[in-house]
Coordinates of C-alpha atoms and ligand atoms in Angstrom, one line a residue:
X2 CA 0.0 0.0 0.0
X3 CA 1.3 3.5 -0.8
X4 CA 2.2 5.8 2.1
X5 CA 2.5 9.0 0.0
X6 CA 0.3 9.6 -3.1
X7 CA 0.5 12.6 -5.4
X8 CA -2.3 12.9 -8.0
X9 CA -2.0 15.2 -11.0
X10 CA 0.0 17.9 -9.3
X11 CA 0.4 20.9 -11.5
X12 CA 2.2 24.1 -10.4
X13 CA 2.3 27.3 -12.4
X14 CA 4.2 30.5 -11.6
X15 CA 2.6 33.0 -14.0
X16 CA 2.9 31.5 -17.5
X17 CA 5.6 29.1 -16.4
X18 CA 4.3 25.5 -15.8
X19 CA 6.9 24.2 -13.3
X20 CA 5.2 20.9 -12.4
X21 CA 3.2 19.4 -15.2
X22 CA 0.5 16.9 -14.1
X23 CA 2.8 14.8 -11.8
X24 CA 1.5 11.6 -10.2
X25 CA 3.4 9.1 -8.1
X26 CA 3.2 6.9 -5.0
X27 CA 5.9 6.3 -2.3
X28 CA 5.9 3.3 0.0
X29 CA 6.5 3.5 3.7
X30 CA 10.2 3.5 4.6
X31 CA 11.2 4.1 1.0
X32 CA 14.1 6.3 0.0
X33 CA 13.1 8.2 -3.1
X34 CA 15.4 10.6 -4.9
X35 CA 14.2 13.4 -7.1
X36 CA 17.0 13.7 -9.7
X37 CA 17.3 16.1 -12.7
X38 CA 18.9 19.1 -14.1
X39 CA 18.8 22.5 -12.4
X40 CA 15.4 24.2 -12.9
X41 CA 13.4 21.0 -13.7
X42 CA 11.1 21.4 -10.7
X43 CA 12.7 19.3 -7.9
X44 CA 12.6 21.9 -5.2
X45 CA 9.1 23.0 -6.2
X46 CA 7.9 19.4 -5.9
X47 CA 9.5 19.0 -2.5
X48 CA 8.0 22.3 -1.4
X49 CA 4.6 21.2 -2.5
X50 CA 4.9 18.1 -0.4
X51 CA 6.0 20.2 2.6
X52 CA 3.1 22.6 2.1
X53 CA 5.4 25.6 1.3
X54 CA 3.7 26.1 -2.1
X55 CA 0.0 26.3 -2.2
X56 CA -1.3 23.6 -4.5
X57 CA -4.0 24.8 -6.9
X58 CA -4.2 21.7 -9.1
X59 CA -3.9 18.1 -7.8
X60 CA -3.9 16.3 -4.5
X61 CA -1.4 15.0 -2.0
X62 CA -2.2 12.1 0.4
X63 CA -0.2 10.8 3.3
X64 CA -1.3 7.6 5.2
X65 CA -4.7 7.8 3.6
X66 CA -5.2 11.4 4.6
X67 CA -5.7 14.3 2.1
X68 CA -3.1 16.9 3.2
X69 CA -3.3 19.0 0.0
X70 CA -4.4 22.1 1.9
X71 CA -3.0 21.4 5.3
X72 CA -0.7 23.9 6.9
X73 CA 3.0 22.9 6.8
X74 CA 3.4 22.5 10.5
X75 CA 0.5 20.1 10.7
X76 CA 1.9 17.7 8.0
X77 CA 4.4 15.9 10.2
X78 CA 7.2 16.6 7.8
X79 CA 10.9 17.3 8.5
X80 CA 12.8 19.3 6.0
X81 CA 16.6 20.0 5.5
X82 CA 17.8 22.6 2.9
X83 CA 21.1 23.1 1.2
X84 CA 21.7 26.3 3.2
X85 CA 21.6 25.1 6.7
X86 CA 19.1 27.8 7.9
X87 CA 20.2 27.5 11.5
X88 CA 19.4 30.1 14.2
X89 CA 22.9 31.8 14.5
X90 CA 22.2 33.1 18.0
X91 CA 21.3 29.6 19.4
X92 CA 23.6 26.7 20.4
X93 CA 23.5 23.3 18.7
X94 CA 21.2 22.2 21.5
X95 CA 19.0 25.2 21.2
X96 CA 18.6 24.8 17.5
X97 CA 17.6 21.2 17.8
X98 CA 15.3 21.8 20.8
X99 CA 13.4 24.6 19.0
X100 CA 10.8 22.4 17.3
X101 CA 10.1 20.5 20.5
X102 CA 9.5 23.7 22.5
X103 CA 6.9 24.7 20.0
X104 CA 5.3 21.3 20.5
X105 CA 5.3 22.1 24.3
X106 CA 7.2 19.1 25.5
X107 CA 8.4 19.3 29.1
X108 CA 12.0 20.3 29.9
X109 CA 13.1 16.8 30.7
X110 CA 11.5 15.3 27.6
X111 CA 13.2 17.8 25.5
X112 CA 16.6 17.1 27.1
X113 CA 16.1 13.4 26.5
X114 CA 15.0 13.7 22.9
X115 CA 17.8 16.2 22.0
X116 CA 20.5 14.0 23.6
X117 CA 19.3 11.0 21.6
X118 CA 19.3 12.7 18.3
X119 CA 22.7 14.4 19.0
X120 CA 24.1 10.9 19.5
X121 CA 22.5 9.7 16.3
X122 CA 24.1 12.4 14.1
X123 CA 27.4 12.2 15.9
X124 CA 27.5 15.7 17.4
X125 CA 28.3 14.7 21.0
X126 CA 30.5 17.3 22.6
X127 CA 29.2 20.1 20.4
X128 CA 26.0 20.8 22.3
X129 CA 27.1 24.2 23.5
X130 CA 28.7 25.4 20.3
X131 CA 27.1 28.1 18.1
X132 CA 26.7 27.5 14.3
X133 CA 29.6 29.8 13.4
X134 CA 31.9 27.5 15.5
X135 CA 31.0 24.5 13.4
X136 CA 32.2 23.2 10.0
X137 CA 29.8 22.9 7.1
X138 CA 29.3 19.2 7.6
X139 CA 28.6 19.7 11.3
X140 CA 26.1 22.5 10.6
X141 CA 24.2 20.2 8.2
X142 CA 24.1 17.5 10.8
X143 CA 22.5 20.0 13.2
X144 CA 19.9 20.8 10.5
X145 CA 19.3 17.1 10.1
X146 CA 19.0 16.5 13.8
X147 CA 16.5 19.4 14.0
X148 CA 14.4 17.7 11.3
X149 CA 14.7 14.3 12.9
X150 CA 14.0 15.3 16.5
X151 CA 10.3 15.9 15.9
X152 CA 9.9 12.3 14.5
X153 CA 8.5 13.3 11.1
X154 CA 6.3 11.1 9.0
X155 CA 8.3 12.1 6.0
X156 CA 11.8 13.5 5.8
X157 CA 12.5 15.9 2.9
X158 CA 16.0 16.8 2.0
X159 CA 16.7 19.5 -0.7
X160 CA 20.3 19.1 -1.9
X161 CA 21.6 18.9 1.7
X162 CA 25.1 17.8 0.5
X163 CA 25.7 20.2 -2.3
X164 CA 27.6 22.9 -0.3
X165 CA 30.0 20.3 1.2
X166 CA 33.4 19.1 0.0
X167 CA 33.7 15.7 -1.5
X168 CA 35.0 13.7 1.5
X169 CA 32.5 15.1 4.0
X170 CA 29.8 14.7 1.4
X171 CA 30.4 11.0 1.1
X172 CA 30.5 10.5 4.9
X173 CA 27.3 12.4 5.4
X174 CA 25.5 10.7 2.7
X175 CA 26.3 7.3 4.3
X176 CA 25.2 8.7 7.6
X177 CA 21.8 9.9 6.1
X178 CA 21.3 6.4 4.6
X179 CA 22.1 4.6 7.9
X180 CA 19.8 6.9 9.9
X181 CA 17.0 6.5 7.3
X182 CA 17.2 2.7 7.5
X183 CA 17.5 2.7 11.3
X184 CA 14.4 4.9 11.8
X185 CA 12.5 3.4 8.8
X186 CA 11.9 6.9 7.6
X187 CA 10.0 7.6 4.4
X188 CA 12.4 10.0 2.7
X189 CA 12.4 12.2 -0.4
X190 CA 15.9 13.4 -1.2
X191 CA 16.7 16.0 -3.9
X192 CA 20.0 16.1 -5.9
X193 CA 21.3 16.9 -9.4
X194 CA 24.2 14.4 -8.9
X195 CA 23.5 11.1 -10.5
X196 CA 26.1 9.2 -8.5
X197 CA 24.5 10.4 -5.3
X198 CA 21.1 9.3 -6.5
X199 CA 22.4 5.9 -7.6
X200 CA 24.1 5.0 -4.3
X201 CA 21.5 6.3 -1.9
X202 CA 18.0 5.5 -3.3
X203 CA 15.5 2.7 -3.4
X204 CA 14.0 4.5 -6.3
X205 CA 14.9 7.5 -8.4
X206 CA 12.3 9.8 -9.9
X207 CA 14.2 11.3 -12.9
X208 CA 12.7 14.7 -13.7
X209 CA 12.9 16.9 -16.7
X210 CA 10.9 20.1 -17.5
X211 CA 8.4 19.6 -14.7
X212 CA 7.7 16.0 -15.4
X213 CA 8.8 12.7 -13.9
X214 CA 10.3 11.0 -17.0
X215 CA 11.2 7.7 -15.3
X216 CA 10.5 6.4 -11.8
X217 CA 12.5 3.2 -11.2
X218 CA 15.2 1.5 -9.2
X219 CA 18.7 2.9 -9.8
X220 CA 19.7 -0.3 -11.7
X221 CA 16.7 -0.2 -13.9
X222 CA 17.2 3.5 -14.7
X223 CA 20.9 2.9 -15.5
X224 CA 20.4 -0.3 -17.5
X225 CA 17.1 0.5 -19.2
X226 CA 16.7 4.2 -19.8
X227 CA 13.2 4.9 -21.2
X228 CA 14.3 7.7 -23.6
X229 CA 17.2 9.7 -24.9
X230 CA 17.0 12.2 -22.0
X231 CA 17.4 9.5 -19.4
X232 CA 20.2 7.8 -21.3
X233 CA 22.2 11.0 -21.6
X234 CA 21.6 12.1 -18.0
X235 CA 22.5 8.8 -16.4
X236 CA 26.2 7.9 -16.8
X237 CA 28.0 8.3 -20.0
X238 CA 25.8 6.7 -22.6
X239 CA 27.0 6.8 -26.2
X240 CA 24.0 7.8 -28.4
X241 CA 24.3 6.6 -31.9
X242 CA 22.2 7.6 -34.9
X243 CA 19.8 4.9 -36.2
X244 CA 21.6 4.8 -39.6
X245 CA 25.0 4.0 -38.0
X246 CA 23.3 1.4 -35.7
X247 CA 22.0 -0.3 -38.8
X248 CA 25.4 -0.2 -40.5
X249 CA 27.3 -1.5 -37.5
X250 CA 24.9 -3.9 -35.9
X251 CA 22.1 -4.4 -38.4
X252 CA 19.6 -3.0 -35.9
X253 CA 16.5 -1.6 -37.6
X254 CA 15.2 1.4 -35.7
X255 CA 14.0 4.9 -36.3
X256 CA 15.4 6.1 -33.0
X257 CA 18.9 6.5 -31.7
X258 CA 20.5 3.6 -29.9
X259 CA 22.3 3.9 -26.6
X260 CA 25.4 1.9 -25.5
X261 CA 27.4 2.4 -22.3
X262 CA 31.2 2.9 -22.5
X263 CA 31.8 -0.2 -20.5
X264 CA 29.8 -2.3 -23.0
X265 CA 32.3 -1.6 -25.8
X266 CA 35.5 -3.7 -25.7
X267 CA 38.9 -2.9 -27.2
X268 CA 39.8 -6.1 -29.0
X269 CA 42.9 -7.7 -27.8
X270 CA 44.8 -10.3 -29.9
X271 CA 44.2 -13.9 -28.9
X272 CA 41.5 -13.1 -26.4
X273 CA 38.1 -14.8 -26.7
X274 CA 35.0 -12.7 -26.2
X275 CA 32.0 -14.7 -24.9
X276 CA 28.3 -13.7 -25.2
X277 CA 26.7 -11.8 -27.9
X278 CA 29.3 -9.5 -29.4
X279 CA 29.4 -7.7 -32.7
X280 CA 31.9 -8.1 -35.5
X281 CA 35.1 -6.0 -35.0
X282 CA 34.9 -2.4 -36.2
X283 CA 37.9 -0.2 -36.7
X284 CA 38.2 3.1 -34.8
X285 CA 40.8 5.8 -34.1
X286 CA 41.7 7.1 -30.7
X287 CA 41.2 10.9 -30.5
X288 CA 41.9 11.3 -26.7
X289 CA 41.5 9.9 -23.3
X290 CA 40.5 10.8 -19.7
X291 CA 42.1 9.1 -16.8
X292 CA 39.3 8.4 -14.2
X293 CA 41.5 6.5 -11.7
X294 CA 40.6 2.9 -12.1
X295 CA 39.2 3.4 -15.5
X296 CA 40.6 5.0 -18.7
X297 CA 37.9 6.5 -20.9
X298 CA 39.0 6.7 -24.5
X299 CA 37.4 8.8 -27.1
X300 CA 37.2 6.8 -30.3
X301 CA 36.3 8.0 -33.7
X302 CA 34.3 5.5 -35.7
X303 CA 32.4 6.3 -38.9
X304 CA 31.8 10.0 -38.2
X305 CA 30.8 9.2 -34.7
X306 CA 32.7 9.9 -31.5
X307 CA 32.3 7.2 -28.8
X308 CA 33.4 6.9 -25.3
X309 CA 35.0 3.5 -24.5
X310 CA 35.9 2.4 -20.9
X311 CA 38.9 0.2 -20.2
X312 CA 40.0 -0.9 -16.8
X313 CA 43.3 0.8 -16.0
X314 CA 45.3 -2.2 -15.2
X315 CA 48.8 -1.0 -16.2
X316 CA 50.1 2.5 -17.2
X317 CA 52.3 0.9 -19.9
X318 CA 49.2 -0.1 -21.8
X319 CA 47.8 3.4 -22.4
X320 CA 46.8 3.7 -26.1
X321 CA 48.0 6.9 -27.7
X322 CA 46.1 9.4 -29.7
X323 CA 45.9 8.5 -33.4
X324 CA 46.3 4.7 -32.7
X325 CA 43.9 2.4 -34.4
X326 CA 42.0 -0.3 -32.6
X327 CA 39.2 -2.7 -33.1
X328 CA 36.0 -2.3 -31.2
X329 CA 33.6 -5.1 -30.3
X330 CA 30.1 -4.1 -29.1
X331 CA 28.2 -6.2 -26.5
X332 CA 25.0 -6.5 -28.5
X333 CA 22.9 -7.4 -25.4
X334 CA 23.6 -3.9 -24.2
X335 CA 22.9 -2.0 -27.4
X336 CA 19.4 -0.5 -26.9
X337 CA 17.1 1.6 -29.0
X338 CA 15.8 4.5 -27.0
X339 CA 12.5 6.4 -27.4
X340 CA 13.2 9.6 -29.3
Ligands
ADP426 P1 15.2 22.7 -9.3 O1 15.1 22.6 -7.8 O2 14.9 21.5 -10.1 O3 16.5 23.3 -9.7 P2 13.0 24.6 -9.0 O4 11.9 23.8 -8.5 O5 13.7 25.4 -7.9 O6 14.1 23.7 -9.8 O7 12.5 25.6 -10.1 C1 11.9 25.2 -11.3 C2 11.4 26.5 -12.0 O8 10.4 27.1 -11.3 C3 12.5 27.5 -12.3 O9 12.3 27.9 -13.6 C4 12.2 28.5 -11.3 O10 12.6 29.8 -11.7 C5 10.7 28.5 -11.1 N1 10.3 28.9 -9.7 C6 10.5 28.2 -8.6 N2 9.9 28.8 -7.5 C7 9.3 29.9 -8.0 C8 8.5 31.0 -7.4 N3 8.3 31.0 -6.1 N4 8.1 31.9 -8.3 C9 8.3 31.9 -9.6 N5 9.0 31.0 -10.2 C10 9.5 30.0 -9.5
MG427 MG1 16.4 23.1 -6.3

């Protein structure tokens, strides 16, 4: 049974349709990520769930209750923003306790709840610090604690990691996932970073221009993109014109075909390739990027530039610009995409 249901949500600002007839369901304890390019409507959708936008068209239901026109504070929703939005003149404890004071809990209850959540987000020892005395990662953990302490029915996070540097970002994203699982929290997380979405989510809602283009598990979205937009947004799909696909693989389609860089092999002498691979096709290397454990070659083949990934096993085997090579395509992974 669905925990959150959105029916035909449409949001306009003047002539600009920012959410275009969006419908979805979310299960209890599910971690859903809204992923998509900047301006596609992710924050607007999150704000609609939180009640921070008034909804004119469509309905939002939580646990069988129509909350479409309910005030934000009545919805039982916790929200964390990219900018921490902490009270600068309050300590860590004060910031976290704020929501409980509004709920009129007793002093000892507040103390107990705040201590518990401080433990959960690993801020022990920082209780008496002010926001300006904390790092970005610590501030965001205060914001998270503040959202969690009121035991929300749904946790909404709008790009909470975007302002942090890479290492802290990875640590905090793991922490968010752990807490979400431990508390069985139904969570909607917003990001424009596809790796973040892939590693954190039970399901990804991939958005473009105010619509949800595909709502699926990370694996399904990565392996079976429903259209060209999803294929180009997720990972580094090569998109090939239908004519070239016919010429190389004898695939008859009117749409482009997508193939991931790791599904194209550089043919090595004497090596056997199992499975369903194409005939060899000659290409020329036009450049490469070193991605650590992977080398991503740019290969020119029949007026088309492809990205081809090779495991970086040895620095001596780097193929130089201008070299020719034979490519084999894993035909099980060559897929026509909706135009
Ligand atoms: P995202 O979070 O995906 O980057 P947003 O939901 O913030 O995108 O914005 C989507 C579009 O809606 C943008 O074109 C933005 O300018 C517009 N928009 C968002 N909020 C408002 C508002 N309160 N008034 C007018 N336009 C808005
Ligand atoms: Mg946004």
